[in-house]
mmCIF file of C-alpha atoms in Angstrom:
data_model
loop_
_atom_site.group_PDB
_atom_site.id
_atom_site.type_symbol
_atom_site.label_atom_id
_atom_site.label_comp_id
_atom_site.label_asym_id
_atom_site.label_seq_id
_atom_site.Cartn_x
_atom_site.Cartn_y
_atom_site.Cartn_z
ATOM 1 C CA MET D 282 48.174 -17.019 100.844
ATOM 2 C CA ALA D 283 45.236 -16.944 103.086
ATOM 3 C CA LEU D 284 44.442 -13.529 101.712
ATOM 4 C CA ILE D 285 44.299 -14.765 98.084
ATOM 5 C CA LEU D 286 41.966 -17.557 98.949
ATOM 6 C CA SER D 287 39.628 -15.503 100.800
ATOM 7 C CA THR D 288 39.648 -13.056 97.916
ATOM 8 C CA ASN D 289 38.705 -15.759 95.455
ATOM 9 C CA SER D 290 36.053 -17.273 97.624
ATOM 10 C CA ALA D 291 34.534 -13.728 97.719
ATOM 11 C CA ALA D 292 34.594 -13.295 94.191
ATOM 12 C CA PHE D 293 32.978 -16.798 93.621
ATOM 13 C CA ALA D 294 30.273 -15.943 95.954
ATOM 14 C CA PHE D 295 29.607 -12.590 94.201
ATOM 15 C CA PHE D 296 29.592 -13.930 90.534
ATOM 16 C CA GLY D 297 27.774 -16.982 91.672
ATOM 17 C CA LYS D 298 24.718 -15.079 92.394
ATOM 18 C CA ASP D 299 24.208 -13.575 89.054
ATOM 19 C CA ASN D 300 24.287 -16.608 86.443
ATOM 20 C CA SER D 301 23.824 -13.755 83.508
ATOM 21 C CA PHE D 302 27.532 -13.359 83.495
ATOM 22 C CA ASP D 303 28.225 -17.295 83.261
ATOM 23 C CA THR D 304 28.886 -17.478 79.619
ATOM 24 C CA GLU D 305 30.877 -20.539 79.640
ATOM 25 C CA GLY D 306 29.438 -22.860 77.124
ATOM 26 C CA ARG D 307 26.473 -20.666 76.488
ATOM 27 C CA GLY D 308 27.784 -18.272 73.831
ATOM 28 C CA TYR D 309 26.717 -14.595 73.622
ATOM 29 C CA VAL D 310 23.799 -14.035 75.748
ATOM 30 C CA GLY D 311 23.279 -10.243 74.807
ATOM 31 C CA THR D 312 20.588 -8.342 72.734
ATOM 32 C CA LEU D 313 21.071 -8.716 68.933
ATOM 33 C CA PRO D 314 19.721 -6.074 66.472
ATOM 34 C CA ASN D 315 16.803 -7.164 64.403
ATOM 35 C CA VAL D 316 18.567 -8.026 60.946
ATOM 36 C CA THR D 317 15.778 -9.296 59.156
ATOM 37 C CA LYS D 318 13.621 -5.960 59.614
ATOM 38 C CA GLN D 319 16.775 -3.689 58.997
ATOM 39 C CA TYR D 320 18.208 -5.457 56.094
ATOM 40 C CA GLY D 321 15.162 -7.412 54.523
ATOM 41 C CA PRO D 322 14.416 -7.728 50.827
ATOM 42 C CA SER D 323 13.290 -4.458 49.310
ATOM 43 C CA GLU D 324 9.985 -4.300 47.450
ATOM 44 C CA PRO D 325 9.987 -3.302 43.849
ATOM 45 C CA ALA D 326 9.682 0.301 43.146
ATOM 46 C CA GLN D 327 6.642 1.410 41.003
ATOM 47 C CA SER D 328 7.559 3.679 38.146
ATOM 48 C CA SER D 329 5.428 6.575 37.294
ATOM 49 C CA PRO D 330 3.889 6.874 33.838
ATOM 50 C CA ILE D 331 5.212 9.660 31.386
ATOM 51 C CA PHE D 332 1.560 10.755 30.890
ATOM 52 C CA GLU D 333 -0.538 11.474 34.034
ATOM 53 C CA LYS D 334 -3.399 9.568 32.534
ATOM 54 C CA THR D 335 -2.710 7.349 29.515
ATOM 55 C CA GLN D 336 -6.546 7.301 28.550
ATOM 56 C CA LYS D 337 -6.156 11.122 27.964
ATOM 57 C CA PHE D 338 -3.938 10.444 25.148
ATOM 58 C CA HIS D 339 -6.572 8.583 23.122
ATOM 59 C CA SER D 340 -9.371 10.734 24.428
ATOM 60 C CA ALA D 341 -11.408 12.628 21.963
ATOM 61 C CA ASN D 342 -10.450 15.730 23.622
ATOM 62 C CA GLU D 343 -6.799 15.663 23.113
ATOM 63 C CA LEU D 344 -6.801 14.554 19.325
ATOM 64 C CA LYS D 345 -7.567 17.059 16.622
ATOM 65 C CA PRO D 346 -10.682 16.459 14.521
ATOM 66 C CA ILE D 347 -10.132 14.949 11.007
ATOM 67 C CA PRO D 348 -10.582 17.904 8.442
ATOM 68 C CA ARG D 349 -12.970 16.001 6.217
ATOM 69 C CA GLU D 350 -14.398 19.261 4.765
ATOM 70 C CA ASP D 351 -10.965 20.111 3.308
ATOM 71 C CA PRO D 352 -10.853 19.092 -0.293
ATOM 72 C CA ALA D 353 -7.089 18.530 -0.066
ATOM 73 C CA PHE D 354 -7.397 16.156 2.792
ATOM 74 C CA VAL D 355 -10.192 13.989 1.310
ATOM 75 C CA ASN D 356 -8.851 13.867 -2.290
ATOM 76 C CA ILE D 357 -5.272 13.126 -1.482
ATOM 77 C CA ILE D 358 -5.113 11.768 2.106
ATOM 78 C CA LEU D 359 -8.289 9.465 2.234
ATOM 79 C CA LYS D 360 -8.872 8.518 -1.328
ATOM 80 C CA PRO D 361 -5.839 6.576 -3.185
ATOM 81 C CA ASP D 362 -4.667 7.821 -6.388
ATOM 82 C CA LYS D 363 -6.337 5.621 -9.197
ATOM 83 C CA THR D 364 -5.104 7.974 -11.886
ATOM 84 C CA SER D 365 -2.494 6.051 -14.034
ATOM 85 C CA GLN D 366 0.699 7.348 -15.237
ATOM 86 C CA TYR D 367 -0.561 7.451 -18.857
ATOM 87 C CA ILE D 368 -3.441 9.673 -17.960
ATOM 88 C CA ASN D 369 -1.073 12.009 -15.872
ATOM 89 C CA ASP D 370 1.070 12.414 -18.982
ATOM 90 C CA LEU D 371 -1.919 13.314 -21.215
ATOM 91 C CA ASN D 372 -3.161 15.915 -18.734
ATOM 92 C CA GLU D 373 0.469 17.542 -19.037
ATOM 93 C CA PHE D 374 -0.109 17.593 -22.902
ATOM 94 C CA ILE D 375 -3.404 19.245 -22.493
ATOM 95 C CA LEU D 376 -1.699 22.090 -20.868
ATOM 96 C CA MET D 377 0.775 22.501 -23.545
ATOM 97 C CA LEU D 378 -1.556 22.404 -26.248
ATOM 98 C CA GLU D 379 -3.821 25.168 -24.914
ATOM 99 C CA LYS D 380 -0.900 27.438 -24.716
ATOM 100 C CA ILE D 381 -0.247 26.592 -28.264
ATOM 101 C CA TYR D 382 -3.883 27.484 -29.306
ATOM 102 C CA ASP D 383 -3.592 30.640 -27.160
ATOM 103 C CA SER D 384 -0.493 31.610 -28.952
ATOM 104 C CA ILE D 385 -2.162 31.292 -32.401
ATOM 105 C CA GLU D 386 -5.312 33.254 -31.256
ATOM 106 C CA ALA D 387 -3.178 35.892 -29.837
ATOM 107 C CA ARG D 388 -1.156 36.111 -33.019
ATOM 108 C CA GLU D 389 2.354 35.648 -31.296
ATOM 109 C CA ASN D 390 5.347 36.203 -33.273
ATOM 110 C CA VAL D 391 7.145 33.326 -34.901
ATOM 111 C CA GLN D 392 9.814 32.830 -32.100
ATOM 112 C CA LYS D 393 7.208 32.580 -29.205
ATOM 113 C CA PHE D 394 5.128 30.117 -31.179
ATOM 114 C CA ALA D 395 8.156 28.073 -32.468
ATOM 115 C CA ALA D 396 9.267 27.845 -28.682
ATOM 116 C CA ARG D 397 5.977 26.389 -27.604
ATOM 117 C CA VAL D 398 5.732 23.834 -30.558
ATOM 118 C CA TYR D 399 9.419 22.854 -30.157
ATOM 119 C CA PHE D 400 8.492 22.025 -26.199
ATOM 120 C CA PHE D 401 5.680 20.092 -27.107
ATOM 121 C CA LYS D 402 7.580 18.139 -29.872
ATOM 122 C CA LYS D 403 10.226 17.192 -27.428
ATOM 123 C CA ASN D 404 7.801 15.985 -24.875
ATOM 124 C CA ALA D 405 5.784 13.990 -27.736
ATOM 125 C CA ASP D 406 9.026 12.263 -28.709
ATOM 126 C CA TYR D 407 9.740 11.083 -25.058
ATOM 127 C CA PHE D 408 5.980 10.050 -24.799
ATOM 128 C CA ARG D 409 6.370 8.075 -28.101
ATOM 129 C CA ASP D 410 9.363 6.154 -26.757
ATOM 130 C CA LYS D 411 7.899 5.477 -23.481
ATOM 131 C CA TYR D 412 4.671 3.871 -24.430
ATOM 132 C CA ALA D 413 5.892 2.467 -27.930
ATOM 133 C CA ALA D 414 6.188 -1.037 -26.694
ATOM 134 C CA LYS D 415 3.284 -0.883 -24.241
ATOM 135 C CA PRO D 416 -0.610 -1.375 -24.890
ATOM 136 C CA GLU D 417 -0.876 2.376 -24.516
ATOM 137 C CA SER D 418 0.521 2.777 -27.996
ATOM 138 C CA TYR D 419 -2.695 1.209 -29.625
ATOM 139 C CA TYR D 420 -4.808 4.192 -27.911
ATOM 140 C CA GLU D 421 -6.354 6.602 -30.131
ATOM 141 C CA SER D 422 -5.282 9.389 -27.642
ATOM 142 C CA TYR D 423 -1.717 8.120 -28.269
ATOM 143 C CA GLN D 424 -1.632 8.056 -32.031
ATOM 144 C CA ARG D 425 -3.594 11.612 -32.182
ATOM 145 C CA LEU D 426 -1.222 13.294 -29.929
ATOM 146 C CA LEU D 427 1.976 11.948 -32.150
ATOM 147 C CA ASP D 428 0.228 13.015 -35.386
ATOM 148 C CA LEU D 429 -0.590 16.536 -33.999
ATOM 149 C CA SER D 430 3.018 16.817 -32.754
ATOM 150 C CA LEU D 431 4.107 16.144 -36.490
ATOM 151 C CA ARG D 432 1.481 18.667 -37.792
ATOM 152 C CA ALA D 433 2.586 21.350 -35.282
ATOM 153 C CA ASN D 434 6.263 21.091 -35.982
ATOM 154 C CA ALA D 435 5.400 21.320 -39.907
ATOM 155 C CA VAL D 436 3.470 24.632 -39.474
ATOM 156 C CA SER D 437 6.209 26.031 -37.077
ATOM 157 C CA GLN D 438 8.850 25.272 -39.656
ATOM 158 C CA LEU D 439 6.669 26.965 -42.404
ATOM 159 C CA ARG D 440 6.420 29.998 -40.454
ATOM 160 C CA ALA D 441 10.161 30.047 -39.589
ATOM 161 C CA GLU D 442 10.868 29.691 -43.373
ATOM 162 C CA ALA D 443 8.443 32.326 -44.293
ATOM 163 C CA GLU D 444 10.075 34.514 -41.869
ATOM 164 C CA LYS D 445 13.381 33.993 -43.407
ATOM 165 C CA TYR D 446 12.582 34.045 -47.083
ATOM 166 C CA LYS D 447 10.241 36.938 -46.759
ATOM 167 C CA PRO D 448 12.678 39.516 -48.719
ATOM 168 C CA TYR D 449 12.899 36.850 -51.644
ATOM 169 C CA LEU D 450 9.323 35.786 -51.943
ATOM 170 C CA ALA D 451 8.742 38.126 -54.939
ATOM 171 C CA TYR D 452 11.370 36.549 -56.733
ATOM 172 C CA SER D 453 10.641 33.015 -55.760
ATOM 173 C CA GLY D 454 8.408 30.225 -57.447
ATOM 174 C CA SER D 455 7.675 29.169 -53.590
ATOM 175 C CA GLY D 456 6.135 32.654 -52.724
ATOM 176 C CA LYS D 457 2.692 31.085 -52.730
ATOM 177 C CA VAL D 458 3.661 28.597 -50.028
ATOM 178 C CA TYR D 459 5.006 31.344 -47.625
ATOM 179 C CA ASN D 460 2.553 34.074 -48.176
ATOM 180 C CA SER D 461 0.550 35.250 -45.124
ATOM 181 C CA GLU D 462 -2.644 33.818 -46.478
ATOM 182 C CA ASN D 463 -1.447 30.308 -46.492
ATOM 183 C CA ILE D 464 0.403 30.694 -43.151
ATOM 184 C CA ASP D 465 -2.818 31.921 -41.596
ATOM 185 C CA GLN D 466 -4.862 28.896 -43.032
ATOM 186 C CA GLN D 467 -2.275 26.421 -41.751
ATOM 187 C CA LEU D 468 -2.687 27.937 -38.384
ATOM 188 C CA GLU D 469 -6.455 27.677 -38.685
ATOM 189 C CA TYR D 470 -6.219 24.106 -39.537
ATOM 190 C CA LEU D 471 -3.862 23.560 -36.517
ATOM 191 C CA LYS D 472 -6.166 25.222 -34.052
ATOM 192 C CA SER D 473 -9.050 22.714 -35.284
ATOM 193 C CA GLU D 474 -6.718 19.750 -34.759
ATOM 194 C CA ILE D 475 -5.796 20.990 -31.381
ATOM 195 C CA GLU D 476 -9.197 21.377 -30.165
ATOM 196 C CA SER D 477 -10.323 17.855 -31.354
ATOM 197 C CA THR D 478 -7.156 16.275 -29.885
ATOM 198 C CA ILE D 479 -7.768 18.063 -26.478
ATOM 199 C CA VAL D 480 -11.205 16.505 -26.342
ATOM 200 C CA ILE D 481 -9.895 12.863 -27.043
ATOM 201 C CA LEU D 482 -7.143 13.360 -24.362
ATOM 202 C CA LYS D 483 -9.807 14.615 -21.803
ATOM 203 C CA GLU D 484 -11.703 11.529 -22.706
ATOM 204 C CA ALA D 485 -9.182 8.903 -22.176
ATOM 205 C CA GLU D 486 -9.486 6.680 -19.381
#
């Protein structure tokens, strides 16, 4: 019993000198890690741009110069199209009429001439219906084009009939209508009408 008491007294004397181990009522007295430094809020990351320098994208050195000397660019890209659909249609007819005129000049056979006139007539019929109820139907170019279509078709039929009835012309009273002199004369009249009509179509606005 005396031994136990002496041992407790010695232990008390030993621990009594070091107050750092007296933790009763004081909590943990050791060293804690700096949590605020290690787990503090992270700063927002800065994203890098796709282009190294944005201003380079808009700089004069990076952009190709506008081809202002190129007629295709100037006439199609820069300038708005002010041409009406009616004028575009007339321009198409000018090409058709020039081919018929050349056909007469070259004295093409009946089949080639008839094919050109037929193509012109079909387009003229569509043109007539397209603008029949519109102000364009009062234009001189509209009227002359339709009149020429009828005239060209009549001459084409005359040539076709002359070719068909050629073996019987000597025995027919209509031989004078289908003879070559009359056909040539009708073709010359048609050429003259084509020329004057083309002038009107080109002057249309």
